[in-house]
Amino acid sequence: MSNILLLEDDLSLINGLSFAFKKQGFELDVARTLREADELWADGRYDLLVLDVSLPDGTGFEFCKKVRQVSKVPIIFLTASDEEMNIIMGLDMGGDDYITKPFKLGVLVSRINALLRRAKDFHSADTELQSNGIKVLLLQGQVYKNGELLELTAAEYKLLCLLMKNPNVILTKEQILDKLWDCEGNYIDSSTLTVYMRRLRMKIEDNPSEPQMILTVRRMGYKWNVMD
């Protein structure tokens, strides 16, 4: 049974989500403010967080940033805005998915189940990835290049892990987007993925303009090229 923390201030939405989650067999705690969420987070262990972006005393982004300092728990944002910058900012600071209001409860439940499955698969794998002088410590969420700690955003980290877990395998853009985010809409698309790839190359490649590790396979996708 999965434990979920819901951070939401809309009573009607809380009632609907509580019914849907409990029907799915989830254990649910509800916070209506950042302060309440802080208290619940300190006292409980959760398998997934559902965070509203706009709250009476702040934003779900603030809470996500605080949680990401100590935990890799899956996070999905509920947002009334589908503006590109809000979505990218949420994913960069550690969100795993987002859903724009209004939404169907069944869609949200499906997203939650997908994230829970992905988290389980992720942690059941090896605790370390290593190739090309890049080492990923999965339990700590840290990435090193030739022994030096790299500062990656959450989205860049997840992208690197996906590539390294599929060495020398061509992953299409659609496969990458589906495995990492399951996002709807027009913002987390191939153009955004190109931006993430460029930023990741800037951090891990010796010469980002001539990448040796993350290769673009024309008309097909990307692959992690194992050189060692």
mmCIF file of C-alpha atoms in Angstrom:
data_model
loop_
_atom_site.group_PDB
_atom_site.id
_atom_site.type_symbol
_atom_site.label_atom_id
_atom_site.label_comp_id
_atom_site.label_asym_id
_atom_site.label_seq_id
_atom_site.Cartn_x
_atom_site.Cartn_y
_atom_site.Cartn_z
ATOM 1 C CA MET A 1 0.000 0.000 0.000
ATOM 2 C CA SER A 2 1.421 3.372 -1.043
ATOM 3 C CA ASN A 3 1.389 6.444 1.187
ATOM 4 C CA ILE A 4 0.674 9.754 -0.545
ATOM 5 C CA LEU A 5 0.949 13.316 0.716
ATOM 6 C CA LEU A 6 -1.431 15.748 -0.973
ATOM 7 C CA LEU A 7 -0.645 19.466 -0.684
ATOM 8 C CA GLU A 8 -3.781 21.284 -1.881
ATOM 9 C CA ASP A 9 -5.965 24.103 -0.526
ATOM 10 C CA ASP A 10 -9.121 23.604 -2.619
ATOM 11 C CA LEU A 11 -11.632 21.718 -0.436
ATOM 12 C CA SER A 12 -13.740 20.432 -3.317
ATOM 13 C CA LEU A 13 -10.658 19.047 -5.062
ATOM 14 C CA ILE A 14 -9.387 17.561 -1.794
ATOM 15 C CA ASN A 15 -12.677 15.703 -1.348
ATOM 16 C CA GLY A 16 -12.605 14.344 -4.887
ATOM 17 C CA LEU A 17 -8.978 13.271 -4.703
ATOM 18 C CA SER A 18 -9.424 11.702 -1.271
ATOM 19 C CA PHE A 19 -12.246 9.535 -2.584
ATOM 20 C CA ALA A 20 -10.318 8.530 -5.726
ATOM 21 C CA PHE A 21 -7.077 7.762 -3.887
ATOM 22 C CA LYS A 22 -8.701 5.704 -1.153
ATOM 23 C CA LYS A 23 -10.659 3.792 -3.774
ATOM 24 C CA GLN A 24 -7.294 2.841 -5.299
ATOM 25 C CA GLY A 25 -6.066 1.624 -1.912
ATOM 26 C CA PHE A 26 -3.716 4.535 -1.250
ATOM 27 C CA GLU A 27 -3.118 5.887 2.234
ATOM 28 C CA LEU A 28 -3.538 9.657 2.090
ATOM 29 C CA ASP A 29 -2.484 12.597 4.240
ATOM 30 C CA VAL A 30 -3.658 16.086 3.299
ATOM 31 C CA ALA A 31 -1.951 19.439 3.926
ATOM 32 C CA ARG A 32 -3.562 22.738 2.936
ATOM 33 C CA THR A 33 -0.536 24.961 3.585
ATOM 34 C CA LEU A 34 3.237 24.732 3.374
ATOM 35 C CA ARG A 35 3.403 24.780 7.152
ATOM 36 C CA GLU A 36 1.108 21.754 7.449
ATOM 37 C CA ALA A 37 3.081 19.975 4.729
ATOM 38 C CA ASP A 38 6.341 20.586 6.594
ATOM 39 C CA GLU A 39 4.875 19.046 9.737
ATOM 40 C CA LEU A 40 3.520 15.979 7.940
ATOM 41 C CA TRP A 41 6.707 15.484 5.936
ATOM 42 C CA ALA A 42 8.771 15.549 9.131
ATOM 43 C CA ASP A 43 6.602 12.902 10.794
ATOM 44 C CA GLY A 44 5.759 10.542 7.940
ATOM 45 C CA ARG A 45 7.297 8.483 5.160
ATOM 46 C CA TYR A 46 5.653 8.927 1.793
ATOM 47 C CA ASP A 47 5.927 7.036 -1.482
ATOM 48 C CA LEU A 48 4.729 9.964 -3.596
ATOM 49 C CA LEU A 49 3.840 13.654 -3.243
ATOM 50 C CA VAL A 50 1.057 15.493 -5.098
ATOM 51 C CA LEU A 51 1.701 19.227 -4.844
ATOM 52 C CA ASP A 52 -0.499 22.131 -5.862
ATOM 53 C CA VAL A 53 1.574 25.016 -7.177
ATOM 54 C CA SER A 54 -0.446 27.952 -5.779
ATOM 55 C CA LEU A 55 -0.957 27.892 -2.000
ATOM 56 C CA PRO A 56 -2.032 30.431 0.649
ATOM 57 C CA ASP A 57 1.471 30.704 2.133
ATOM 58 C CA GLY A 58 3.704 29.997 -0.854
ATOM 59 C CA THR A 59 4.077 27.531 -3.722
ATOM 60 C CA GLY A 60 4.461 23.828 -4.239
ATOM 61 C CA PHE A 61 7.778 24.620 -5.918
ATOM 62 C CA GLU A 62 9.153 25.785 -2.557
ATOM 63 C CA PHE A 63 8.145 22.554 -0.859
ATOM 64 C CA CYS A 64 9.559 20.475 -3.716
ATOM 65 C CA LYS A 65 12.900 22.267 -3.420
ATOM 66 C CA LYS A 66 13.034 21.534 0.301
ATOM 67 C CA VAL A 67 12.120 17.861 -0.157
ATOM 68 C CA ARG A 68 14.710 17.386 -2.895
ATOM 69 C CA GLN A 69 17.462 18.291 -0.452
ATOM 70 C CA VAL A 70 16.864 15.013 1.379
ATOM 71 C CA SER A 71 14.704 12.725 -0.785
ATOM 72 C CA LYS A 72 14.136 11.380 -4.301
ATOM 73 C CA VAL A 73 10.447 10.611 -3.629
ATOM 74 C CA PRO A 74 8.321 10.960 -6.812
ATOM 75 C CA ILE A 75 6.580 14.344 -7.093
ATOM 76 C CA ILE A 76 3.712 15.359 -9.353
ATOM 77 C CA PHE A 77 2.567 18.968 -9.623
ATOM 78 C CA LEU A 78 -1.031 20.128 -9.938
ATOM 79 C CA THR A 79 -1.088 23.456 -11.744
ATOM 80 C CA ALA A 80 -3.708 25.837 -13.101
ATOM 81 C CA SER A 81 -1.059 27.206 -15.445
ATOM 82 C CA ASP A 82 0.356 25.536 -18.538
ATOM 83 C CA GLU A 83 2.966 28.211 -19.125
ATOM 84 C CA GLU A 84 6.216 26.769 -20.393
ATOM 85 C CA MET A 85 8.476 28.418 -17.807
ATOM 86 C CA ASN A 86 6.418 27.127 -14.860
ATOM 87 C CA ILE A 87 6.489 23.596 -16.202
ATOM 88 C CA ILE A 88 10.209 23.596 -16.979
ATOM 89 C CA MET A 89 11.004 25.169 -13.606
ATOM 90 C CA GLY A 90 9.018 22.485 -11.784
ATOM 91 C CA LEU A 91 10.729 19.649 -13.634
ATOM 92 C CA ASP A 92 14.165 21.215 -13.233
ATOM 93 C CA MET A 93 13.867 21.555 -9.470
ATOM 94 C CA GLY A 94 12.849 17.930 -9.088
ATOM 95 C CA GLY A 95 9.250 17.357 -10.172
ATOM 96 C CA ASP A 96 8.652 14.081 -11.970
ATOM 97 C CA ASP A 97 5.424 15.019 -13.726
ATOM 98 C CA TYR A 98 2.716 17.658 -13.862
ATOM 99 C CA ILE A 99 -0.962 17.784 -14.671
ATOM 100 C CA THR A 100 -2.914 20.910 -15.583
ATOM 101 C CA LYS A 101 -6.242 21.763 -13.974
ATOM 102 C CA PRO A 102 -8.949 20.911 -14.751
ATOM 103 C CA PHE A 103 -8.120 17.230 -15.114
ATOM 104 C CA LYS A 104 -9.852 13.864 -14.959
ATOM 105 C CA LEU A 105 -9.269 11.924 -11.740
ATOM 106 C CA GLY A 106 -8.606 8.759 -13.719
ATOM 107 C CA VAL A 107 -5.784 10.452 -15.602
ATOM 108 C CA LEU A 108 -4.133 11.597 -12.378
ATOM 109 C CA VAL A 109 -4.432 8.137 -10.819
ATOM 110 C CA SER A 110 -2.842 6.606 -13.927
ATOM 111 C CA ARG A 111 0.043 9.074 -13.720
ATOM 112 C CA ILE A 112 0.536 8.275 -10.034
ATOM 113 C CA ASN A 113 0.589 4.525 -10.672
ATOM 114 C CA ALA A 114 3.114 5.018 -13.488
ATOM 115 C CA LEU A 115 5.399 7.063 -11.236
ATOM 116 C CA LEU A 116 5.173 4.520 -8.423
ATOM 117 C CA ARG A 117 6.066 1.679 -10.810
ATOM 118 C CA ARG A 118 8.962 3.672 -12.235
ATOM 119 C CA ALA A 119 10.317 4.483 -8.786
ATOM 120 C CA LYS A 120 10.129 0.819 -7.789
ATOM 121 C CA ASP A 121 11.959 -0.285 -10.946
ATOM 122 C CA PHE A 122 14.545 2.447 -10.495
ATOM 123 C CA HIS A 123 15.461 1.460 -6.954
ATOM 124 C CA SER A 124 15.409 -2.278 -7.644
ATOM 125 C CA ALA A 125 18.243 -1.867 -10.122
ATOM 126 C CA ASP A 126 21.937 -1.459 -9.407
ATOM 127 C CA THR A 127 23.013 1.188 -6.909
ATOM 128 C CA GLU A 128 25.751 2.511 -9.213
ATOM 129 C CA LEU A 129 26.210 3.294 -12.900
ATOM 130 C CA GLN A 130 29.658 3.834 -14.350
ATOM 131 C CA SER A 131 31.165 4.330 -17.803
ATOM 132 C CA ASN A 132 33.248 6.860 -19.746
ATOM 133 C CA GLY A 133 34.609 8.311 -16.498
ATOM 134 C CA ILE A 134 31.067 9.122 -15.352
ATOM 135 C CA LYS A 135 29.881 7.550 -12.088
ATOM 136 C CA VAL A 136 26.287 7.800 -10.840
ATOM 137 C CA LEU A 137 25.527 6.885 -7.234
ATOM 138 C CA LEU A 138 21.822 6.116 -7.476
ATOM 139 C CA LEU A 139 21.048 5.961 -3.769
ATOM 140 C CA GLN A 140 22.681 9.320 -3.139
ATOM 141 C CA GLY A 141 21.525 10.916 -6.395
ATOM 142 C CA GLN A 142 25.061 12.099 -7.150
ATOM 143 C CA VAL A 143 27.032 12.210 -10.395
ATOM 144 C CA TYR A 144 30.832 12.370 -10.657
ATOM 145 C CA LYS A 145 33.067 12.963 -13.660
ATOM 146 C CA ASN A 146 36.593 11.670 -13.130
ATOM 147 C CA GLY A 147 36.029 11.939 -9.384
ATOM 148 C CA GLU A 148 34.606 15.475 -9.464
ATOM 149 C CA LEU A 149 31.019 16.031 -8.317
ATOM 150 C CA LEU A 150 28.774 17.501 -11.036
ATOM 151 C CA GLU A 151 25.852 19.832 -10.365
ATOM 152 C CA LEU A 152 22.922 18.502 -12.396
ATOM 153 C CA THR A 153 19.294 19.532 -12.239
ATOM 154 C CA ALA A 154 16.793 16.798 -11.421
ATOM 155 C CA ALA A 155 15.735 16.574 -15.060
ATOM 156 C CA GLU A 156 19.331 16.330 -16.282
ATOM 157 C CA TYR A 157 20.054 13.646 -13.674
ATOM 158 C CA LYS A 158 17.096 11.506 -14.741
ATOM 159 C CA LEU A 159 18.019 11.893 -18.393
ATOM 160 C CA LEU A 160 21.613 10.827 -17.752
ATOM 161 C CA CYS A 161 20.502 7.781 -15.744
ATOM 162 C CA LEU A 162 18.150 6.682 -18.518
ATOM 163 C CA LEU A 163 20.877 6.940 -21.145
ATOM 164 C CA MET A 164 23.490 5.147 -19.033
ATOM 165 C CA LYS A 165 21.066 2.335 -18.202
ATOM 166 C CA ASN A 166 20.721 1.693 -21.948
ATOM 167 C CA PRO A 167 24.338 1.702 -23.180
ATOM 168 C CA ASN A 168 24.807 1.725 -26.974
ATOM 169 C CA VAL A 169 21.027 1.535 -27.438
ATOM 170 C CA ILE A 170 19.289 4.124 -29.610
ATOM 171 C CA LEU A 171 16.402 5.675 -27.702
ATOM 172 C CA THR A 172 13.863 7.622 -29.712
ATOM 173 C CA LYS A 173 12.735 11.027 -28.493
ATOM 174 C CA GLU A 174 9.291 9.574 -27.851
ATOM 175 C CA GLN A 175 10.724 6.770 -25.704
ATOM 176 C CA ILE A 176 12.748 9.221 -23.644
ATOM 177 C CA LEU A 177 9.824 11.575 -23.071
ATOM 178 C CA ASP A 178 7.533 8.701 -22.129
ATOM 179 C CA LYS A 179 9.986 7.061 -19.728
ATOM 180 C CA LEU A 180 10.963 10.272 -17.983
ATOM 181 C CA TRP A 181 7.861 12.408 -17.748
ATOM 182 C CA ASP A 182 4.623 11.035 -19.270
ATOM 183 C CA CYS A 183 3.712 14.702 -19.733
ATOM 184 C CA GLU A 184 0.809 15.960 -21.774
ATOM 185 C CA GLY A 185 0.779 19.235 -23.644
ATOM 186 C CA ASN A 186 3.162 20.958 -25.996
ATOM 187 C CA TYR A 187 5.965 21.986 -23.662
ATOM 188 C CA ILE A 188 7.781 18.791 -22.718
ATOM 189 C CA ASP A 189 8.333 17.904 -26.337
ATOM 190 C CA SER A 190 11.226 17.190 -28.678
ATOM 191 C CA SER A 191 12.350 20.826 -28.652
ATOM 192 C CA THR A 192 12.549 20.884 -24.861
ATOM 193 C CA LEU A 193 14.376 17.546 -24.885
ATOM 194 C CA THR A 194 16.944 19.040 -27.259
ATOM 195 C CA VAL A 195 17.572 21.808 -24.718
ATOM 196 C CA TYR A 196 18.061 19.255 -21.921
ATOM 197 C CA MET A 197 20.466 17.239 -24.068
ATOM 198 C CA ARG A 198 22.521 20.328 -24.853
ATOM 199 C CA ARG A 199 22.704 21.330 -21.198
ATOM 200 C CA LEU A 200 23.690 17.813 -20.125
ATOM 201 C CA ARG A 201 26.417 17.665 -22.760
ATOM 202 C CA MET A 202 27.788 20.981 -21.496
ATOM 203 C CA LYS A 203 28.314 19.365 -18.106
ATOM 204 C CA ILE A 204 29.640 15.907 -18.969
ATOM 205 C CA GLU A 205 31.359 16.114 -22.358
ATOM 206 C CA ASP A 206 34.996 17.203 -22.689
ATOM 207 C CA ASN A 207 34.034 19.026 -25.893
ATOM 208 C CA PRO A 208 30.260 19.625 -25.986
ATOM 209 C CA SER A 209 30.401 20.773 -29.619
ATOM 210 C CA GLU A 210 31.786 17.355 -30.569
ATOM 211 C CA PRO A 211 30.086 14.968 -28.110
ATOM 212 C CA GLN A 212 31.550 11.515 -27.638
ATOM 213 C CA MET A 213 29.245 10.134 -24.944
ATOM 214 C CA ILE A 214 25.747 11.349 -25.844
ATOM 215 C CA LEU A 215 25.388 10.844 -29.563
ATOM 216 C CA THR A 216 22.587 12.084 -31.786
ATOM 217 C CA VAL A 217 21.491 9.440 -34.256
ATOM 218 C CA ARG A 218 19.897 11.343 -37.106
ATOM 219 C CA ARG A 219 16.175 10.759 -37.609
ATOM 220 C CA MET A 220 16.240 8.138 -34.845
ATOM 221 C CA GLY A 221 17.137 9.571 -31.433
ATOM 222 C CA TYR A 222 20.017 9.486 -28.964
ATOM 223 C CA LYS A 223 22.335 6.887 -27.488
ATOM 224 C CA TRP A 224 24.915 6.586 -24.726
ATOM 225 C CA ASN A 225 28.138 5.644 -26.461
ATOM 226 C CA VAL A 226 30.332 3.452 -24.247
ATOM 227 C CA MET A 227 33.983 4.178 -25.003
ATOM 228 C CA ASP A 228 35.728 2.354 -22.146
#
